[in-house]
Tab-separated table of C-alpha atoms in Angstrom:
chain	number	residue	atom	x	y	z
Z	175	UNK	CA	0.000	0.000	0.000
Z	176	UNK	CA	0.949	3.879	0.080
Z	177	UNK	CA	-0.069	6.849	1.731
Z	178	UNK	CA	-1.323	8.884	-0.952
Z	179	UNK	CA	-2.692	8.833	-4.224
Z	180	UNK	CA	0.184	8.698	-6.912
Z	181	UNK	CA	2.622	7.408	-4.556
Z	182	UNK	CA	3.818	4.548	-7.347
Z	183	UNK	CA	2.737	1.227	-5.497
Z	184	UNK	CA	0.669	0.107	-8.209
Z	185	UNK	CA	3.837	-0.112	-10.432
Z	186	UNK	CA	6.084	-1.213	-7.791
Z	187	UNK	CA	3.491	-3.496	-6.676
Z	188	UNK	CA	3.185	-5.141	-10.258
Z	189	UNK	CA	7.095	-4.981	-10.862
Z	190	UNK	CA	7.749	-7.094	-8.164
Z	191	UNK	CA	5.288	-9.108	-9.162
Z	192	UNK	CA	6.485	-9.549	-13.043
Z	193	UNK	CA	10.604	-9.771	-11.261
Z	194	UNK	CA	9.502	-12.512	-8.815
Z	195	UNK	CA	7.982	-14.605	-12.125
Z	196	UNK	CA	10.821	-13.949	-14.084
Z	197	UNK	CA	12.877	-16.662	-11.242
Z	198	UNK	CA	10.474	-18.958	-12.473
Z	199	UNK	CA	8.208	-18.659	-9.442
Z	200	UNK	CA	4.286	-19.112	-10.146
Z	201	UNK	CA	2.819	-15.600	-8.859
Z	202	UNK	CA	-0.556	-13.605	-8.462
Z	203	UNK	CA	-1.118	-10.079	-8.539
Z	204	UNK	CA	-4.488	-8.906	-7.361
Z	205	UNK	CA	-5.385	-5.497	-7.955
Z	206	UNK	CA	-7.828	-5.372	-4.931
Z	207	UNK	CA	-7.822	-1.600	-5.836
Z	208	UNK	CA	-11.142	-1.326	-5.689
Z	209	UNK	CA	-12.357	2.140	-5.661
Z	210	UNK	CA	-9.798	4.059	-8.097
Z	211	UNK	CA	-7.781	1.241	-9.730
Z	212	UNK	CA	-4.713	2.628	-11.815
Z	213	UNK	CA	-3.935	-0.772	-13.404
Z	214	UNK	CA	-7.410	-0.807	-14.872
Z	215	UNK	CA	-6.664	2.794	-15.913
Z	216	UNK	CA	-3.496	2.305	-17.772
Z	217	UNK	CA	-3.436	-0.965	-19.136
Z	218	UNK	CA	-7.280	-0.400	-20.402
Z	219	UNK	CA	-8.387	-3.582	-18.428
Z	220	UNK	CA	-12.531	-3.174	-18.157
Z	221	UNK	CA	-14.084	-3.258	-15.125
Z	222	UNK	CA	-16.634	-5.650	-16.537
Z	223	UNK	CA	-14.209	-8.134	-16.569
Z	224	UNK	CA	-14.990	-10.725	-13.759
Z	225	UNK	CA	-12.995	-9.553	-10.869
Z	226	UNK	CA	-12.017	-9.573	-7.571
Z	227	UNK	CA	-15.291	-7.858	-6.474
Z	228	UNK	CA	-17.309	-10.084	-8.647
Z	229	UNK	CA	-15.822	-12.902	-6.432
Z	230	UNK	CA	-16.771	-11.413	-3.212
Z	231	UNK	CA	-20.634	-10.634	-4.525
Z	232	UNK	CA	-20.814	-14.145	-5.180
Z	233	UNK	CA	-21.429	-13.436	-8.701
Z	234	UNK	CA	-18.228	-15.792	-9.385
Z	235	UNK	CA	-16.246	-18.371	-8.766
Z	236	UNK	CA	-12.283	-18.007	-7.767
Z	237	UNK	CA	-11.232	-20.128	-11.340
Z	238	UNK	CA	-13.411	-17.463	-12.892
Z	239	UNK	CA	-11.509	-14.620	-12.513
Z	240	UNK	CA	-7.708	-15.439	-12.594
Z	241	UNK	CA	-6.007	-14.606	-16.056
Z	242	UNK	CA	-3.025	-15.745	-17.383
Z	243	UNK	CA	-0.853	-12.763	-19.082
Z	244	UNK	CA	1.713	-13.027	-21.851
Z	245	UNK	CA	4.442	-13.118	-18.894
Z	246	UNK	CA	5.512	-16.415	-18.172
Z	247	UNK	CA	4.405	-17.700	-14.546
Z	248	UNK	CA	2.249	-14.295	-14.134
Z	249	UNK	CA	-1.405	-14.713	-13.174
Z	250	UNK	CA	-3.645	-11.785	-12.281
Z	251	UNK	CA	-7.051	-10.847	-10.724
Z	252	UNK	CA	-8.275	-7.804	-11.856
Z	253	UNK	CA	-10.466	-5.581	-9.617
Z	254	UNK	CA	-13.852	-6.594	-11.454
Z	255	UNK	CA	-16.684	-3.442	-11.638
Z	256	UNK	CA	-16.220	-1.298	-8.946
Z	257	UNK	CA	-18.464	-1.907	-5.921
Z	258	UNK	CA	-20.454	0.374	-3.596
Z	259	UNK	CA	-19.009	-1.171	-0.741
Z	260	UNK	CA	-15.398	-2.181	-0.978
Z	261	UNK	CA	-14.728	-2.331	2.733
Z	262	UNK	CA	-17.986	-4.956	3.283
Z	263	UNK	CA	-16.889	-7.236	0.672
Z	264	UNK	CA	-13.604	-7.028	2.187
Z	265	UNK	CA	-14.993	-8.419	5.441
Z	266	UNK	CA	-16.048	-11.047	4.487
Z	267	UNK	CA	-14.782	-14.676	4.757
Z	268	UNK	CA	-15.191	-15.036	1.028
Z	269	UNK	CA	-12.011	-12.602	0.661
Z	270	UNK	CA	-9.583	-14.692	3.379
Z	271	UNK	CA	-10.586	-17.627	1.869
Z	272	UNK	CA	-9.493	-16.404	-1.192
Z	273	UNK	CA	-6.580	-15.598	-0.461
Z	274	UNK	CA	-5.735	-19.330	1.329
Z	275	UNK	CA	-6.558	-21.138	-1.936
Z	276	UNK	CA	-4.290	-18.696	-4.002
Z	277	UNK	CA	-1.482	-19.223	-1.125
Z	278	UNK	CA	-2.011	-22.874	-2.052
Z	279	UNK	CA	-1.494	-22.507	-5.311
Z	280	UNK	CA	1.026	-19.156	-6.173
Z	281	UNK	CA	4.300	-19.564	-5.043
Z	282	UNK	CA	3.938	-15.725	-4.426
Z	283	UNK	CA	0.674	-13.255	-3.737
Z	284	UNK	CA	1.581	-9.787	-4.656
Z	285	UNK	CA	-1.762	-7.505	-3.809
Z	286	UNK	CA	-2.286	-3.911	-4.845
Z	287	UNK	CA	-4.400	-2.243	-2.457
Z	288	UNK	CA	-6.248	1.655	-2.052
Z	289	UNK	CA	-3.897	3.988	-0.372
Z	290	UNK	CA	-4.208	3.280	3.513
Z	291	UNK	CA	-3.779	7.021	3.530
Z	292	UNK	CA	-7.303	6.998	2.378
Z	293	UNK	CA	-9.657	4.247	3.262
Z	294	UNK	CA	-8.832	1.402	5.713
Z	295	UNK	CA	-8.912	-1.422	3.161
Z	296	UNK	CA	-5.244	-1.919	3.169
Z	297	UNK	CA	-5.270	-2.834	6.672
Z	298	UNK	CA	-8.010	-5.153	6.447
Z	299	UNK	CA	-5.996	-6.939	3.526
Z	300	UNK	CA	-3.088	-6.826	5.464
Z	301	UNK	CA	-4.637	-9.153	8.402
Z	302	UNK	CA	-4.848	-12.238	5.709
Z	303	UNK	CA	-1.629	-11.242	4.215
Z	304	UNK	CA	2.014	-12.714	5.382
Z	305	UNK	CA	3.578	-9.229	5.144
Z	306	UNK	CA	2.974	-5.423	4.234
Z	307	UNK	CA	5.177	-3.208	2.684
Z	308	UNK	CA	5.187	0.017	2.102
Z	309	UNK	CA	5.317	2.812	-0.484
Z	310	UNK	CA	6.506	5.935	-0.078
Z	311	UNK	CA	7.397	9.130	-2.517
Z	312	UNK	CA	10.504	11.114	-2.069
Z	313	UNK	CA	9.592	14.578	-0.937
Z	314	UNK	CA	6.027	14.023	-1.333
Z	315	UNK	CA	4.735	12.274	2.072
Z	316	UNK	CA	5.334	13.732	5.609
Z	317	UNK	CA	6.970	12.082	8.532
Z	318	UNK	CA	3.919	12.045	10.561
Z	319	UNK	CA	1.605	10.314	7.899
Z	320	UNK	CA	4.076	7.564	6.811
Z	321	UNK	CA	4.122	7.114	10.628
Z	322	UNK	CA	0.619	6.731	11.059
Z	323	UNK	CA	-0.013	4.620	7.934
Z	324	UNK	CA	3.037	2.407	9.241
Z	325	UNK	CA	1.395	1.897	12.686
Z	326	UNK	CA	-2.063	0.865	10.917
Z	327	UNK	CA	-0.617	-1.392	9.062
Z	328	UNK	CA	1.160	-2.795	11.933
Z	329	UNK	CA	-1.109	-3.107	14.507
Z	330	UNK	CA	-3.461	-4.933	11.668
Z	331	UNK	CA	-0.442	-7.323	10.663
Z	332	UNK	CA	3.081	-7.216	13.105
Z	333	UNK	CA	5.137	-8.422	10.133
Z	334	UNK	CA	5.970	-5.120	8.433
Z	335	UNK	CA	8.334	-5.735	6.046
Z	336	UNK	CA	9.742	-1.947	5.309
Z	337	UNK	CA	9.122	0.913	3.093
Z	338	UNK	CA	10.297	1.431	-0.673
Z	339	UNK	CA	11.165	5.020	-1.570
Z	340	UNK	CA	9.696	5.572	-4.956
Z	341	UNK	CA	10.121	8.238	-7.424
Z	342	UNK	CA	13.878	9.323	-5.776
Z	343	UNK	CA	16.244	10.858	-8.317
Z	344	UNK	CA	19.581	9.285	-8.251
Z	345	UNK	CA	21.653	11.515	-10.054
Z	346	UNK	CA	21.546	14.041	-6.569
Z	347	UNK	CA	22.568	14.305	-3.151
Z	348	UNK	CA	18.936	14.734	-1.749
Z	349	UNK	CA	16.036	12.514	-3.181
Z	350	UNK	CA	13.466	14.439	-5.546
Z	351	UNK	CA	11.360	13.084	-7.948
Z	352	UNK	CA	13.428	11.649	-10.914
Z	353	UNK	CA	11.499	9.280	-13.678
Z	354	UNK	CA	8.149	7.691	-12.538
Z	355	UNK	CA	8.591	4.178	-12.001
Z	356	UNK	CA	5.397	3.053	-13.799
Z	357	UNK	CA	6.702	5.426	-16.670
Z	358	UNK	CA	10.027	4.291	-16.961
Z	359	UNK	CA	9.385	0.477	-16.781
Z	360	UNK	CA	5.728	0.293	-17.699
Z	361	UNK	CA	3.347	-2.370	-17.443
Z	362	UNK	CA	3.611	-4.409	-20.367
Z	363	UNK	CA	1.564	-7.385	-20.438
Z	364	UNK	CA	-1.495	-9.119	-21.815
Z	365	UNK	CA	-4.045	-11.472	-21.445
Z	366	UNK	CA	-4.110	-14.895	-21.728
Z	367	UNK	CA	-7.408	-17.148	-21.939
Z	368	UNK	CA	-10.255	-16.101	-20.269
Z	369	UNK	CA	-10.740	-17.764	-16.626
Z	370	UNK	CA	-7.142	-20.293	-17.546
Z	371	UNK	CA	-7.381	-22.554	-14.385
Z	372	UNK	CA	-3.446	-21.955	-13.207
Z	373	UNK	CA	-2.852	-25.067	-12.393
Z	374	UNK	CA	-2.836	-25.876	-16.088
């Protein structure tokens, strides 16, 4: 998660993602984003699609809505239509039992969530989740909110892995902003067969 809007996780999020594939691990990104998704807005994915928050509406089932992409070993849920209630279906035990299957069946879970910032969904994803990390922009997020978002995230799941610094220009003393990271390394995948079982 992040503290802010335009903070960067969603690319960092899906770069470790598409890194940890490329060692020939079997990973899932979930964009559980599901309010004001920026994978859906940059990669053009519609929210139509059967999603995450189709899942949780019990509209369908979990081999329904994970994709293969054109990256080898990379599987993704995508957010679905955007709810009313993101928080609710969040709540329930549809979501953590999710989540068990997938840790069943991905070597790795990477999951893009809402800026905990925000809205408190990232902490509620962060109870079913091994770790949190978090992302931070240089220059852009104050001491006392990184604190605070650190502390939620925390108290919702003790195994806080650390922060990344995002958006830090190398070529100075003192980080600034330097080249976006979603910019610079982009997204750059595509879909596979609709609903591919991945344990074909």
């Amino acid at each position: 998660t992040s503290c802010a809007a335009d903070d960067g996780k969603s690319s960092v999020s899906f770069n470790l993602a598409k890194i940890l594939a490329e060692t020939d691990k079997r990973v899932l990104f979930i964009d559980a984003d599901m309010r004001n998704s920026m994978m859906a807005k940059r990669t053009g994915i519609s929210r139509n699609l059967k999603g995450l928050s189709h899942y949780l509406a019990g509209k369908s089932e979990a081999s329904e809505i994970v994709y293969a992409t054109s990256i080898r070993n990379l599987y993704l849920i995508p957010t679905g239509r955007f709810p009313k209630n993101p928080t609710e279906l969040l709540n329930k035990e549809a979501y953590a039992k999710l989540i068990d299957g997938m840790k069943q069946t991905f070597d790795y879970v990477i999951i893009d969530t809402p800026p905990l910032g925000s809205v408190v969904d990232a902490a509620l994803i962060a109870k079913t989740a091994d770790a949190s990390v978090l992302v931070i922009s240089a220059n852009a997020v104050s001491r006392r909110m990184a604190t605070s978002v650190k502390e939620q995230l925390i108290n919702a799941n003790p195994n806080f892995l650390g922060v990344i610094l995002n958006k830090a220009d190398e070529g100075t003393k003192h980080y600034g902003y330097g080249n976006r990271y979603g910019s610079k390394y982009g997204y750059g995948y595509g879909y596979g067969r609709y609903g591919q079982n991945p344990k074909e």
